[in-house]
Amino acid sequence: MSILNQTISNQNQEIEKTKHKSKRIIPSPDSFFMDVKCPDCQTISIVFSHSQTIVTCRSCKKIICKPSGGKAKLVEGTLYIKKIK
């Protein structure tokens, strides 16, 4: 099935999510911002999902996020919520 035969209204959203970000009918990024809660002091920090630097808590200076080459890895025990526009 070619892209010319498909319409936006007939496209299944689950199939669109599995495609590469540049191959989607309507391109959208895979990255996002998230609220991350420190496991020790419960302070909330805003972190980018593909952060390329180590992120520390502002109040207790504990590492809450480490870069991994793609998506950033959260330290065990941290909780996060994806930010909505």
JSON list of N, CA and C in Angstrom, two decimals:
[
{"chain": "A", "resi": 1, "resn": "MET", "atom": "N", "xyz": [0.85, -1.18, 0.00]},
{"chain": "A", "resi": 1, "resn": "MET", "atom": "CA", "xyz": [0.00, 0.00, 0.00]},
{"chain": "A", "resi": 1, "resn": "MET", "atom": "C", "xyz": [0.89, 1.24, 0.00]},
{"chain": "A", "resi": 2, "resn": "SER", "atom": "N", "xyz": [0.74, 2.07, -0.98]},
{"chain": "A", "resi": 2, "resn": "SER", "atom": "CA", "xyz": [1.59, 3.26, -1.06]},
{"chain": "A", "resi": 2, "resn": "SER", "atom": "C", "xyz": [1.01, 4.38, -0.22]},
{"chain": "A", "resi": 3, "resn": "ILE", "atom": "N", "xyz": [1.85, 5.36, 0.04]},
{"chain": "A", "resi": 3, "resn": "ILE", "atom": "CA", "xyz": [1.43, 6.50, 0.86]},
{"chain": "A", "resi": 3, "resn": "ILE", "atom": "C", "xyz": [0.36, 7.32, 0.16]},
{"chain": "A", "resi": 4, "resn": "LEU", "atom": "N", "xyz": [0.33, 7.26, -1.19]},
{"chain": "A", "resi": 4, "resn": "LEU", "atom": "CA", "xyz": [-0.68, 8.00, -1.93]},
{"chain": "A", "resi": 4, "resn": "LEU", "atom": "C", "xyz": [-2.07, 7.41, -1.72]},
{"chain": "A", "resi": 5, "resn": "ASN", "atom": "N", "xyz": [-2.16, 6.11, -1.46]},
{"chain": "A", "resi": 5, "resn": "ASN", "atom": "CA", "xyz": [-3.45, 5.47, -1.26]},
{"chain": "A", "resi": 5, "resn": "ASN", "atom": "C", "xyz": [-3.99, 5.67, 0.15]},
{"chain": "A", "resi": 6, "resn": "GLN", "atom": "N", "xyz": [-3.13, 6.06, 1.07]},
{"chain": "A", "resi": 6, "resn": "GLN", "atom": "CA", "xyz": [-3.57, 6.24, 2.45]},
{"chain": "A", "resi": 6, "resn": "GLN", "atom": "C", "xyz": [-4.06, 7.66, 2.67]},
{"chain": "A", "resi": 7, "resn": "THR", "atom": "N", "xyz": [-4.99, 7.80, 3.56]},
{"chain": "A", "resi": 7, "resn": "THR", "atom": "CA", "xyz": [-5.44, 9.13, 3.96]},
{"chain": "A", "resi": 7, "resn": "THR", "atom": "C", "xyz": [-5.21, 9.28, 5.45]},
{"chain": "A", "resi": 8, "resn": "ILE", "atom": "N", "xyz": [-5.14, 10.50, 5.91]},
{"chain": "A", "resi": 8, "resn": "ILE", "atom": "CA", "xyz": [-4.91, 10.74, 7.32]},
{"chain": "A", "resi": 8, "resn": "ILE", "atom": "C", "xyz": [-6.05, 10.19, 8.16]},
{"chain": "A", "resi": 9, "resn": "SER", "atom": "N", "xyz": [-7.26, 10.26, 7.68]},
{"chain": "A", "resi": 9, "resn": "SER", "atom": "CA", "xyz": [-8.40, 9.79, 8.45]},
{"chain": "A", "resi": 9, "resn": "SER", "atom": "C", "xyz": [-8.43, 8.26, 8.56]},
{"chain": "A", "resi": 10, "resn": "ASN", "atom": "N", "xyz": [-7.84, 7.54, 7.62]},
{"chain": "A", "resi": 10, "resn": "ASN", "atom": "CA", "xyz": [-7.84, 6.09, 7.66]},
{"chain": "A", "resi": 10, "resn": "ASN", "atom": "C", "xyz": [-6.62, 5.51, 8.38]},
{"chain": "A", "resi": 11, "resn": "GLN", "atom": "N", "xyz": [-5.67, 6.33, 8.79]},
{"chain": "A", "resi": 11, "resn": "GLN", "atom": "CA", "xyz": [-4.42, 5.84, 9.38]},
{"chain": "A", "resi": 11, "resn": "GLN", "atom": "C", "xyz": [-4.64, 5.41, 10.82]},
{"chain": "A", "resi": 12, "resn": "ASN", "atom": "N", "xyz": [-4.15, 4.23, 11.14]},
{"chain": "A", "resi": 12, "resn": "ASN", "atom": "CA", "xyz": [-4.24, 3.70, 12.50]},
{"chain": "A", "resi": 12, "resn": "ASN", "atom": "C", "xyz": [-3.16, 4.35, 13.36]},
{"chain": "A", "resi": 13, "resn": "GLN", "atom": "N", "xyz": [-3.53, 4.90, 14.51]},
{"chain": "A", "resi": 13, "resn": "GLN", "atom": "CA", "xyz": [-2.59, 5.63, 15.35]},
{"chain": "A", "resi": 13, "resn": "GLN", "atom": "C", "xyz": [-1.52, 4.72, 15.94]},
{"chain": "A", "resi": 14, "resn": "GLU", "atom": "N", "xyz": [-1.84, 3.47, 16.22]},
{"chain": "A", "resi": 14, "resn": "GLU", "atom": "CA", "xyz": [-0.85, 2.54, 16.77]},
{"chain": "A", "resi": 14, "resn": "GLU", "atom": "C", "xyz": [0.24, 2.25, 15.74]},
{"chain": "A", "resi": 15, "resn": "ILE", "atom": "N", "xyz": [-0.12, 2.14, 14.47]},
{"chain": "A", "resi": 15, "resn": "ILE", "atom": "CA", "xyz": [0.86, 1.91, 13.42]},
{"chain": "A", "resi": 15, "resn": "ILE", "atom": "C", "xyz": [1.73, 3.15, 13.26]},
{"chain": "A", "resi": 16, "resn": "GLU", "atom": "N", "xyz": [1.15, 4.33, 13.37]},
{"chain": "A", "resi": 16, "resn": "GLU", "atom": "CA", "xyz": [1.90, 5.58, 13.23]},
{"chain": "A", "resi": 16, "resn": "GLU", "atom": "C", "xyz": [2.95, 5.72, 14.34]},
{"chain": "A", "resi": 17, "resn": "LYS", "atom": "N", "xyz": [2.64, 5.28, 15.57]},
{"chain": "A", "resi": 17, "resn": "LYS", "atom": "CA", "xyz": [3.57, 5.40, 16.68]},
{"chain": "A", "resi": 17, "resn": "LYS", "atom": "C", "xyz": [4.80, 4.53, 16.48]},
{"chain": "A", "resi": 18, "resn": "THR", "atom": "N", "xyz": [4.66, 3.41, 15.77]},
{"chain": "A", "resi": 18, "resn": "THR", "atom": "CA", "xyz": [5.79, 2.50, 15.59]},
{"chain": "A", "resi": 18, "resn": "THR", "atom": "C", "xyz": [6.72, 2.95, 14.46]},
{"chain": "A", "resi": 19, "resn": "LYS", "atom": "N", "xyz": [6.26, 3.84, 13.60]},
{"chain": "A", "resi": 19, "resn": "LYS", "atom": "CA", "xyz": [7.09, 4.31, 12.49]},
{"chain": "A", "resi": 19, "resn": "LYS", "atom": "C", "xyz": [8.16, 5.28, 12.98]},
{"chain": "A", "resi": 20, "resn": "HIS", "atom": "N", "xyz": [9.23, 5.41, 12.21]},
{"chain": "A", "resi": 20, "resn": "HIS", "atom": "CA", "xyz": [10.27, 6.38, 12.51]},
{"chain": "A", "resi": 20, "resn": "HIS", "atom": "C", "xyz": [9.68, 7.78, 12.43]},
{"chain": "A", "resi": 21, "resn": "LYS", "atom": "N", "xyz": [10.19, 8.70, 13.23]},
{"chain": "A", "resi": 21, "resn": "LYS", "atom": "CA", "xyz": [9.59, 10.04, 13.31]},
{"chain": "A", "resi": 21, "resn": "LYS", "atom": "C", "xyz": [9.55, 10.79, 11.99]},
{"chain": "A", "resi": 22, "resn": "SER", "atom": "N", "xyz": [10.47, 10.50, 11.08]},
{"chain": "A", "resi": 22, "resn": "SER", "atom": "CA", "xyz": [10.45, 11.19, 9.78]},
{"chain": "A", "resi": 22, "resn": "SER", "atom": "C", "xyz": [9.58, 10.48, 8.75]},
{"chain": "A", "resi": 23, "resn": "LYS", "atom": "N", "xyz": [9.15, 9.25, 9.02]},
{"chain": "A", "resi": 23, "resn": "LYS", "atom": "CA", "xyz": [8.32, 8.49, 8.09]},
{"chain": "A", "resi": 23, "resn": "LYS", "atom": "C", "xyz": [6.82, 8.61, 8.37]},
{"chain": "A", "resi": 24, "resn": "ARG", "atom": "N", "xyz": [6.46, 9.30, 9.46]},
{"chain": "A", "resi": 24, "resn": "ARG", "atom": "CA", "xyz": [5.05, 9.47, 9.80]},
{"chain": "A", "resi": 24, "resn": "ARG", "atom": "C", "xyz": [4.39, 10.45, 8.84]},
{"chain": "A", "resi": 25, "resn": "ILE", "atom": "N", "xyz": [3.07, 10.33, 8.69]},
{"chain": "A", "resi": 25, "resn": "ILE", "atom": "CA", "xyz": [2.34, 11.24, 7.82]},
{"chain": "A", "resi": 25, "resn": "ILE", "atom": "C", "xyz": [2.45, 12.67, 8.35]},
{"chain": "A", "resi": 26, "resn": "ILE", "atom": "N", "xyz": [2.28, 12.82, 9.64]},
{"chain": "A", "resi": 26, "resn": "ILE", "atom": "CA", "xyz": [2.48, 14.12, 10.29]},
{"chain": "A", "resi": 26, "resn": "ILE", "atom": "C", "xyz": [3.67, 13.95, 11.22]},
{"chain": "A", "resi": 27, "resn": "PRO", "atom": "N", "xyz": [4.86, 14.45, 10.84]},
{"chain": "A", "resi": 27, "resn": "PRO", "atom": "CA", "xyz": [6.06, 14.25, 11.65]},
{"chain": "A", "resi": 27, "resn": "PRO", "atom": "C", "xyz": [5.94, 14.88, 13.03]},
{"chain": "A", "resi": 28, "resn": "SER", "atom": "N", "xyz": [6.39, 14.15, 14.05]},
{"chain": "A", "resi": 28, "resn": "SER", "atom": "CA", "xyz": [6.40, 14.68, 15.41]},
{"chain": "A", "resi": 28, "resn": "SER", "atom": "C", "xyz": [7.61, 14.10, 16.14]},
{"chain": "A", "resi": 29, "resn": "PRO", "atom": "N", "xyz": [8.19, 14.85, 17.07]},
{"chain": "A", "resi": 29, "resn": "PRO", "atom": "CA", "xyz": [9.38, 14.36, 17.78]},
{"chain": "A", "resi": 29, "resn": "PRO", "atom": "C", "xyz": [9.02, 13.27, 18.80]},
{"chain": "A", "resi": 30, "resn": "ASP", "atom": "N", "xyz": [10.01, 12.44, 19.14]},
{"chain": "A", "resi": 30, "resn": "ASP", "atom": "CA", "xyz": [9.83, 11.41, 20.15]},
{"chain": "A", "resi": 30, "resn": "ASP", "atom": "C", "xyz": [10.24, 11.89, 21.54]},
{"chain": "A", "resi": 31, "resn": "SER", "atom": "N", "xyz": [10.87, 13.06, 21.62]},
{"chain": "A", "resi": 31, "resn": "SER", "atom": "CA", "xyz": [11.34, 13.57, 22.89]},
{"chain": "A", "resi": 31, "resn": "SER", "atom": "C", "xyz": [10.25, 14.38, 23.59]},
{"chain": "A", "resi": 32, "resn": "PHE", "atom": "N", "xyz": [10.43, 14.56, 24.90]},
{"chain": "A", "resi": 32, "resn": "PHE", "atom": "CA", "xyz": [9.45, 15.29, 25.70]},
{"chain": "A", "resi": 32, "resn": "PHE", "atom": "C", "xyz": [10.11, 15.79, 26.97]},
{"chain": "A", "resi": 33, "resn": "PHE", "atom": "N", "xyz": [9.44, 16.69, 27.68]},
{"chain": "A", "resi": 33, "resn": "PHE", "atom": "CA", "xyz": [9.88, 17.13, 28.99]},
{"chain": "A", "resi": 33, "resn": "PHE", "atom": "C", "xyz": [9.09, 16.36, 30.03]},
{"chain": "A", "resi": 34, "resn": "MET", "atom": "N", "xyz": [9.69, 16.15, 31.20]},
{"chain": "A", "resi": 34, "resn": "MET", "atom": "CA", "xyz": [9.00, 15.40, 32.25]},
{"chain": "A", "resi": 34, "resn": "MET", "atom": "C", "xyz": [9.33, 16.00, 33.61]},
{"chain": "A", "resi": 35, "resn": "ASP", "atom": "N", "xyz": [8.39, 15.86, 34.53]},
{"chain": "A", "resi": 35, "resn": "ASP", "atom": "CA", "xyz": [8.61, 16.24, 35.93]},
{"chain": "A", "resi": 35, "resn": "ASP", "atom": "C", "xyz": [9.17, 15.01, 36.63]},
{"chain": "A", "resi": 36, "resn": "VAL", "atom": "N", "xyz": [10.35, 15.15, 37.23]},
{"chain": "A", "resi": 36, "resn": "VAL", "atom": "CA", "xyz": [11.00, 14.04, 37.92]},
{"chain": "A", "resi": 36, "resn": "VAL", "atom": "C", "xyz": [11.07, 14.36, 39.40]},
{"chain": "A", "resi": 37, "resn": "LYS", "atom": "N", "xyz": [10.63, 13.39, 40.23]},
{"chain": "A", "resi": 37, "resn": "LYS", "atom": "CA", "xyz": [10.63, 13.59, 41.68]},
{"chain": "A", "resi": 37, "resn": "LYS", "atom": "C", "xyz": [11.83, 12.86, 42.29]},
{"chain": "A", "resi": 38, "resn": "CYS", "atom": "N", "xyz": [12.62, 13.59, 43.06]},
{"chain": "A", "resi": 38, "resn": "CYS", "atom": "CA", "xyz": [13.79, 13.03, 43.73]},
{"chain": "A", "resi": 38, "resn": "CYS", "atom": "C", "xyz": [13.32, 12.03, 44.80]},
{"chain": "A", "resi": 39, "resn": "PRO", "atom": "N", "xyz": [13.93, 10.84, 44.86]},
{"chain": "A", "resi": 39, "resn": "PRO", "atom": "CA", "xyz": [13.49, 9.85, 45.84]},
{"chain": "A", "resi": 39, "resn": "PRO", "atom": "C", "xyz": [13.84, 10.22, 47.29]},
{"chain": "A", "resi": 40, "resn": "ASP", "atom": "N", "xyz": [14.84, 11.08, 47.50]},
{"chain": "A", "resi": 40, "resn": "ASP", "atom": "CA", "xyz": [15.24, 11.43, 48.86]},
{"chain": "A", "resi": 40, "resn": "ASP", "atom": "C", "xyz": [14.45, 12.61, 49.43]},
{"chain": "A", "resi": 41, "resn": "CYS", "atom": "N", "xyz": [14.46, 13.74, 48.72]},
{"chain": "A", "resi": 41, "resn": "CYS", "atom": "CA", "xyz": [13.86, 14.96, 49.28]},
{"chain": "A", "resi": 41, "resn": "CYS", "atom": "C", "xyz": [12.49, 15.29, 48.68]},
{"chain": "A", "resi": 42, "resn": "GLN", "atom": "N", "xyz": [12.01, 14.52, 47.70]},
{"chain": "A", "resi": 42, "resn": "GLN", "atom": "CA", "xyz": [10.70, 14.70, 47.06]},
{"chain": "A", "resi": 42, "resn": "GLN", "atom": "C", "xyz": [10.58, 16.02, 46.29]},
{"chain": "A", "resi": 43, "resn": "THR", "atom": "N", "xyz": [11.71, 16.63, 45.91]},
{"chain": "A", "resi": 43, "resn": "THR", "atom": "CA", "xyz": [11.70, 17.85, 45.10]},
{"chain": "A", "resi": 43, "resn": "THR", "atom": "C", "xyz": [11.45, 17.48, 43.65]},
{"chain": "A", "resi": 44, "resn": "ILE", "atom": "N", "xyz": [10.64, 18.27, 42.96]},
{"chain": "A", "resi": 44, "resn": "ILE", "atom": "CA", "xyz": [10.32, 18.01, 41.55]},
{"chain": "A", "resi": 44, "resn": "ILE", "atom": "C", "xyz": [11.20, 18.89, 40.66]},
{"chain": "A", "resi": 45, "resn": "SER", "atom": "N", "xyz": [11.82, 18.25, 39.66]},
{"chain": "A", "resi": 45, "resn": "SER", "atom": "CA", "xyz": [12.66, 18.95, 38.69]},
{"chain": "A", "resi": 45, "resn": "SER", "atom": "C", "xyz": [12.15, 18.67, 37.29]},
{"chain": "A", "resi": 46, "resn": "ILE", "atom": "N", "xyz": [12.31, 19.61, 36.38]},
{"chain": "A", "resi": 46, "resn": "ILE", "atom": "CA", "xyz": [11.91, 19.42, 34.99]},
{"chain": "A", "resi": 46, "resn": "ILE", "atom": "C", "xyz": [13.14, 18.93, 34.23]},
{"chain": "A", "resi": 47, "resn": "VAL", "atom": "N", "xyz": [13.00, 17.78, 33.52]},
{"chain": "A", "resi": 47, "resn": "VAL", "atom": "CA", "xyz": [14.11, 17.15, 32.82]},
{"chain": "A", "resi": 47, "resn": "VAL", "atom": "C", "xyz": [13.68, 16.84, 31.39]},
{"chain": "A", "resi": 48, "resn": "PHE", "atom": "N", "xyz": [14.59, 17.02, 30.44]},
{"chain": "A", "resi": 48, "resn": "PHE", "atom": "CA", "xyz": [14.36, 16.66, 29.05]},
{"chain": "A", "resi": 48, "resn": "PHE", "atom": "C", "xyz": [14.60, 15.16, 28.88]},
{"chain": "A", "resi": 49, "resn": "SER", "atom": "N", "xyz": [13.75, 14.47, 28.12]},
{"chain": "A", "resi": 49, "resn": "SER", "atom": "CA", "xyz": [13.83, 13.02, 28.00]},
{"chain": "A", "resi": 49, "resn": "SER", "atom": "C", "xyz": [15.11, 12.52, 27.35]},
{"chain": "A", "resi": 50, "resn": "HIS", "atom": "N", "xyz": [15.72, 13.33, 26.49]},
{"chain": "A", "resi": 50, "resn": "HIS", "atom": "CA", "xyz": [16.95, 12.94, 25.81]},
{"chain": "A", "resi": 50, "resn": "HIS", "atom": "C", "xyz": [18.13, 13.80, 26.29]},
{"chain": "A", "resi": 51, "resn": "SER", "atom": "N", "xyz": [18.16, 14.06, 27.59]},
{"chain": "A", "resi": 51, "resn": "SER", "atom": "CA", "xyz": [19.19, 14.90, 28.18]},
{"chain": "A", "resi": 51, "resn": "SER", "atom": "C", "xyz": [20.58, 14.31, 27.93]},
{"chain": "A", "resi": 52, "resn": "GLN", "atom": "N", "xyz": [21.53, 15.17, 27.60]},
{"chain": "A", "resi": 52, "resn": "GLN", "atom": "CA", "xyz": [22.90, 14.71, 27.30]},
{"chain": "A", "resi": 52, "resn": "GLN", "atom": "C", "xyz": [23.87, 15.04, 28.42]},
{"chain": "A", "resi": 53, "resn": "THR", "atom": "N", "xyz": [23.35, 15.52, 29.54]},
{"chain": "A", "resi": 53, "resn": "THR", "atom": "CA", "xyz": [24.19, 15.82, 30.70]},
{"chain": "A", "resi": 53, "resn": "THR", "atom": "C", "xyz": [23.58, 15.16, 31.93]},
{"chain": "A", "resi": 54, "resn": "ILE", "atom": "N", "xyz": [24.39, 14.99, 32.96]},
{"chain": "A", "resi": 54, "resn": "ILE", "atom": "CA", "xyz": [23.89, 14.44, 34.22]},
{"chain": "A", "resi": 54, "resn": "ILE", "atom": "C", "xyz": [23.03, 15.50, 34.90]},
{"chain": "A", "resi": 55, "resn": "VAL", "atom": "N", "xyz": [21.86, 15.11, 35.36]},
{"chain": "A", "resi": 55, "resn": "VAL", "atom": "CA", "xyz": [20.94, 16.04, 36.03]},
{"chain": "A", "resi": 55, "resn": "VAL", "atom": "C", "xyz": [20.93, 15.70, 37.51]},
{"chain": "A", "resi": 56, "resn": "THR", "atom": "N", "xyz": [21.14, 16.71, 38.35]},
{"chain": "A", "resi": 56, "resn": "THR", "atom": "CA", "xyz": [21.12, 16.52, 39.79]},
{"chain": "A", "resi": 56, "resn": "THR", "atom": "C", "xyz": [19.96, 17.27, 40.42]},
{"chain": "A", "resi": 57, "resn": "CYS", "atom": "N", "xyz": [19.56, 16.82, 41.59]},
{"chain": "A", "resi": 57, "resn": "CYS", "atom": "CA", "xyz": [18.49, 17.48, 42.34]},
{"chain": "A", "resi": 57, "resn": "CYS", "atom": "C", "xyz": [19.01, 18.83, 42.83]},
{"chain": "A", "resi": 58, "resn": "ARG", "atom": "N", "xyz": [18.17, 19.84, 42.76]},
{"chain": "A", "resi": 58, "resn": "ARG", "atom": "CA", "xyz": [18.60, 21.19, 43.15]},
{"chain": "A", "resi": 58, "resn": "ARG", "atom": "C", "xyz": [18.82, 21.32, 44.66]},
{"chain": "A", "resi": 59, "resn": "SER", "atom": "N", "xyz": [18.06, 20.59, 45.45]},
{"chain": "A", "resi": 59, "resn": "SER", "atom": "CA", "xyz": [18.18, 20.78, 46.90]},
{"chain": "A", "resi": 59, "resn": "SER", "atom": "C", "xyz": [19.17, 19.83, 47.56]},
{"chain": "A", "resi": 60, "resn": "CYS", "atom": "N", "xyz": [19.18, 18.54, 47.18]},
{"chain": "A", "resi": 60, "resn": "CYS", "atom": "CA", "xyz": [20.07, 17.59, 47.87]},
{"chain": "A", "resi": 60, "resn": "CYS", "atom": "C", "xyz": [21.27, 17.18, 47.03]},
{"chain": "A", "resi": 61, "resn": "LYS", "atom": "N", "xyz": [21.36, 17.65, 45.79]},
{"chain": "A", "resi": 61, "resn": "LYS", "atom": "CA", "xyz": [22.50, 17.40, 44.88]},
{"chain": "A", "resi": 61, "resn": "LYS", "atom": "C", "xyz": [22.70, 15.93, 44.51]},
{"chain": "A", "resi": 62, "resn": "LYS", "atom": "N", "xyz": [21.67, 15.10, 44.67]},
{"chain": "A", "resi": 62, "resn": "LYS", "atom": "CA", "xyz": [21.76, 13.69, 44.28]},
{"chain": "A", "resi": 62, "resn": "LYS", "atom": "C", "xyz": [21.49, 13.57, 42.78]},
{"chain": "A", "resi": 63, "resn": "ILE", "atom": "N", "xyz": [22.18, 12.66, 42.09]},
{"chain": "A", "resi": 63, "resn": "ILE", "atom": "CA", "xyz": [21.97, 12.44, 40.66]},
{"chain": "A", "resi": 63, "resn": "ILE", "atom": "C", "xyz": [20.61, 11.79, 40.45]},
{"chain": "A", "resi": 64, "resn": "ILE", "atom": "N", "xyz": [19.78, 12.38, 39.58]},
{"chain": "A", "resi": 64, "resn": "ILE", "atom": "CA", "xyz": [18.46, 11.80, 39.30]},
{"chain": "A", "resi": 64, "resn": "ILE", "atom": "C", "xyz": [18.34, 11.29, 37.87]},
{"chain": "A", "resi": 65, "resn": "CYS", "atom": "N", "xyz": [19.29, 11.68, 36.99]},
{"chain": "A", "resi": 65, "resn": "CYS", "atom": "CA", "xyz": [19.19, 11.30, 35.58]},
{"chain": "A", "resi": 65, "resn": "CYS", "atom": "C", "xyz": [20.58, 11.26, 34.96]},
{"chain": "A", "resi": 66, "resn": "LYS", "atom": "N", "xyz": [20.86, 10.19, 34.18]},
{"chain": "A", "resi": 66, "resn": "LYS", "atom": "CA", "xyz": [22.15, 10.04, 33.51]},
{"chain": "A", "resi": 66, "resn": "LYS", "atom": "C", "xyz": [21.93, 9.87, 32.01]},
{"chain": "A", "resi": 67, "resn": "PRO", "atom": "N", "xyz": [22.80, 10.45, 31.18]},
{"chain": "A", "resi": 67, "resn": "PRO", "atom": "CA", "xyz": [22.67, 10.27, 29.73]},
{"chain": "A", "resi": 67, "resn": "PRO", "atom": "C", "xyz": [23.05, 8.84, 29.33]},
{"chain": "A", "resi": 68, "resn": "SER", "atom": "N", "xyz": [22.43, 8.35, 28.23]},
{"chain": "A", "resi": 68, "resn": "SER", "atom": "CA", "xyz": [22.74, 6.98, 27.79]},
{"chain": "A", "resi": 68, "resn": "SER", "atom": "C", "xyz": [22.96, 6.91, 26.28]},
{"chain": "A", "resi": 69, "resn": "GLY", "atom": "N", "xyz": [23.07, 8.03, 25.62]},
{"chain": "A", "resi": 69, "resn": "GLY", "atom": "CA", "xyz": [23.26, 8.03, 24.17]},
{"chain": "A", "resi": 69, "resn": "GLY", "atom": "C", "xyz": [21.96, 8.24, 23.42]},
{"chain": "A", "resi": 70, "resn": "GLY", "atom": "N", "xyz": [20.85, 7.94, 24.03]},
{"chain": "A", "resi": 70, "resn": "GLY", "atom": "CA", "xyz": [19.52, 8.16, 23.46]},
{"chain": "A", "resi": 70, "resn": "GLY", "atom": "C", "xyz": [18.68, 8.80, 24.54]},
{"chain": "A", "resi": 71, "resn": "LYS", "atom": "N", "xyz": [17.69, 8.06, 25.00]},
{"chain": "A", "resi": 71, "resn": "LYS", "atom": "CA", "xyz": [16.90, 8.57, 26.12]},
{"chain": "A", "resi": 71, "resn": "LYS", "atom": "C", "xyz": [17.72, 8.52, 27.39]},
{"chain": "A", "resi": 72, "resn": "ALA", "atom": "N", "xyz": [17.50, 9.50, 28.25]},
{"chain": "A", "resi": 72, "resn": "ALA", "atom": "CA", "xyz": [18.21, 9.55, 29.52]},
{"chain": "A", "resi": 72, "resn": "ALA", "atom": "C", "xyz": [17.66, 8.48, 30.46]},
{"chain": "A", "resi": 73, "resn": "LYS", "atom": "N", "xyz": [18.54, 7.89, 31.26]},
{"chain": "A", "resi": 73, "resn": "LYS", "atom": "CA", "xyz": [18.15, 6.86, 32.22]},
{"chain": "A", "resi": 73, "resn": "LYS", "atom": "C", "xyz": [17.93, 7.51, 33.58]},
{"chain": "A", "resi": 74, "resn": "LEU", "atom": "N", "xyz": [16.76, 7.25, 34.16]},
{"chain": "A", "resi": 74, "resn": "LEU", "atom": "CA", "xyz": [16.47, 7.76, 35.49]},
{"chain": "A", "resi": 74, "resn": "LEU", "atom": "C", "xyz": [17.08, 6.83, 36.53]},
{"chain": "A", "resi": 75, "resn": "VAL", "atom": "N", "xyz": [17.52, 7.41, 37.65]},
{"chain": "A", "resi": 75, "resn": "VAL", "atom": "CA", "xyz": [18.09, 6.63, 38.73]},
{"chain": "A", "resi": 75, "resn": "VAL", "atom": "C", "xyz": [16.95, 5.85, 39.39]},
{"chain": "A", "resi": 76, "resn": "GLU", "atom": "N", "xyz": [17.27, 4.67, 39.89]},
{"chain": "A", "resi": 76, "resn": "GLU", "atom": "CA", "xyz": [16.26, 3.82, 40.52]},
{"chain": "A", "resi": 76, "resn": "GLU", "atom": "C", "xyz": [15.60, 4.54, 41.69]},
{"chain": "A", "resi": 77, "resn": "GLY", "atom": "N", "xyz": [14.29, 4.48, 41.74]},
{"chain": "A", "resi": 77, "resn": "GLY", "atom": "CA", "xyz": [13.54, 5.12, 42.82]},
{"chain": "A", "resi": 77, "resn": "GLY", "atom": "C", "xyz": [12.91, 6.45, 42.43]},
{"chain": "A", "resi": 78, "resn": "THR", "atom": "N", "xyz": [13.33, 7.01, 41.30]},
{"chain": "A", "resi": 78, "resn": "THR", "atom": "CA", "xyz": [12.75, 8.28, 40.88]},
{"chain": "A", "resi": 78, "resn": "THR", "atom": "C", "xyz": [11.44, 8.04, 40.15]},
{"chain": "A", "resi": 79, "resn": "LEU", "atom": "N", "xyz": [10.53, 8.95, 40.31]},
{"chain": "A", "resi": 79, "resn": "LEU", "atom": "CA", "xyz": [9.23, 8.90, 39.63]},
{"chain": "A", "resi": 79, "resn": "LEU", "atom": "C", "xyz": [9.17, 10.03, 38.63]},
{"chain": "A", "resi": 80, "resn": "TYR", "atom": "N", "xyz": [8.45, 9.81, 37.52]},
{"chain": "A", "resi": 80, "resn": "TYR", "atom": "CA", "xyz": [8.32, 10.87, 36.53]},
{"chain": "A", "resi": 80, "resn": "TYR", "atom": "C", "xyz": [6.91, 10.91, 35.97]},
{"chain": "A", "resi": 81, "resn": "ILE", "atom": "N", "xyz": [6.55, 12.10, 35.49]},
{"chain": "A", "resi": 81, "resn": "ILE", "atom": "CA", "xyz": [5.28, 12.32, 34.80]},
{"chain": "A", "resi": 81, "resn": "ILE", "atom": "C", "xyz": [5.61, 13.09, 33.52]},
{"chain": "A", "resi": 82, "resn": "LYS", "atom": "N", "xyz": [5.10, 12.62, 32.39]},
{"chain": "A", "resi": 82, "resn": "LYS", "atom": "CA", "xyz": [5.32, 13.28, 31.13]},
{"chain": "A", "resi": 82, "resn": "LYS", "atom": "C", "xyz": [4.54, 14.59, 31.11]},
{"chain": "A", "resi": 83, "resn": "LYS", "atom": "N", "xyz": [5.20, 15.69, 30.77]},
{"chain": "A", "resi": 83, "resn": "LYS", "atom": "CA", "xyz": [4.54, 16.99, 30.73]},
{"chain": "A", "resi": 83, "resn": "LYS", "atom": "C", "xyz": [3.69, 17.09, 29.47]},
{"chain": "A", "resi": 84, "resn": "ILE", "atom": "N", "xyz": [2.51, 17.65, 29.63]},
{"chain": "A", "resi": 84, "resn": "ILE", "atom": "CA", "xyz": [1.58, 17.86, 28.52]},
{"chain": "A", "resi": 84, "resn": "ILE", "atom": "C", "xyz": [1.59, 19.33, 28.18]},
{"chain": "A", "resi": 85, "resn": "LYS", "atom": "N", "xyz": [1.50, 19.66, 26.89]},
{"chain": "A", "resi": 85, "resn": "LYS", "atom": "CA", "xyz": [1.53, 21.05, 26.45]},
{"chain": "A", "resi": 85, "resn": "LYS", "atom": "C", "xyz": [0.53, 21.91, 27.14]}
]
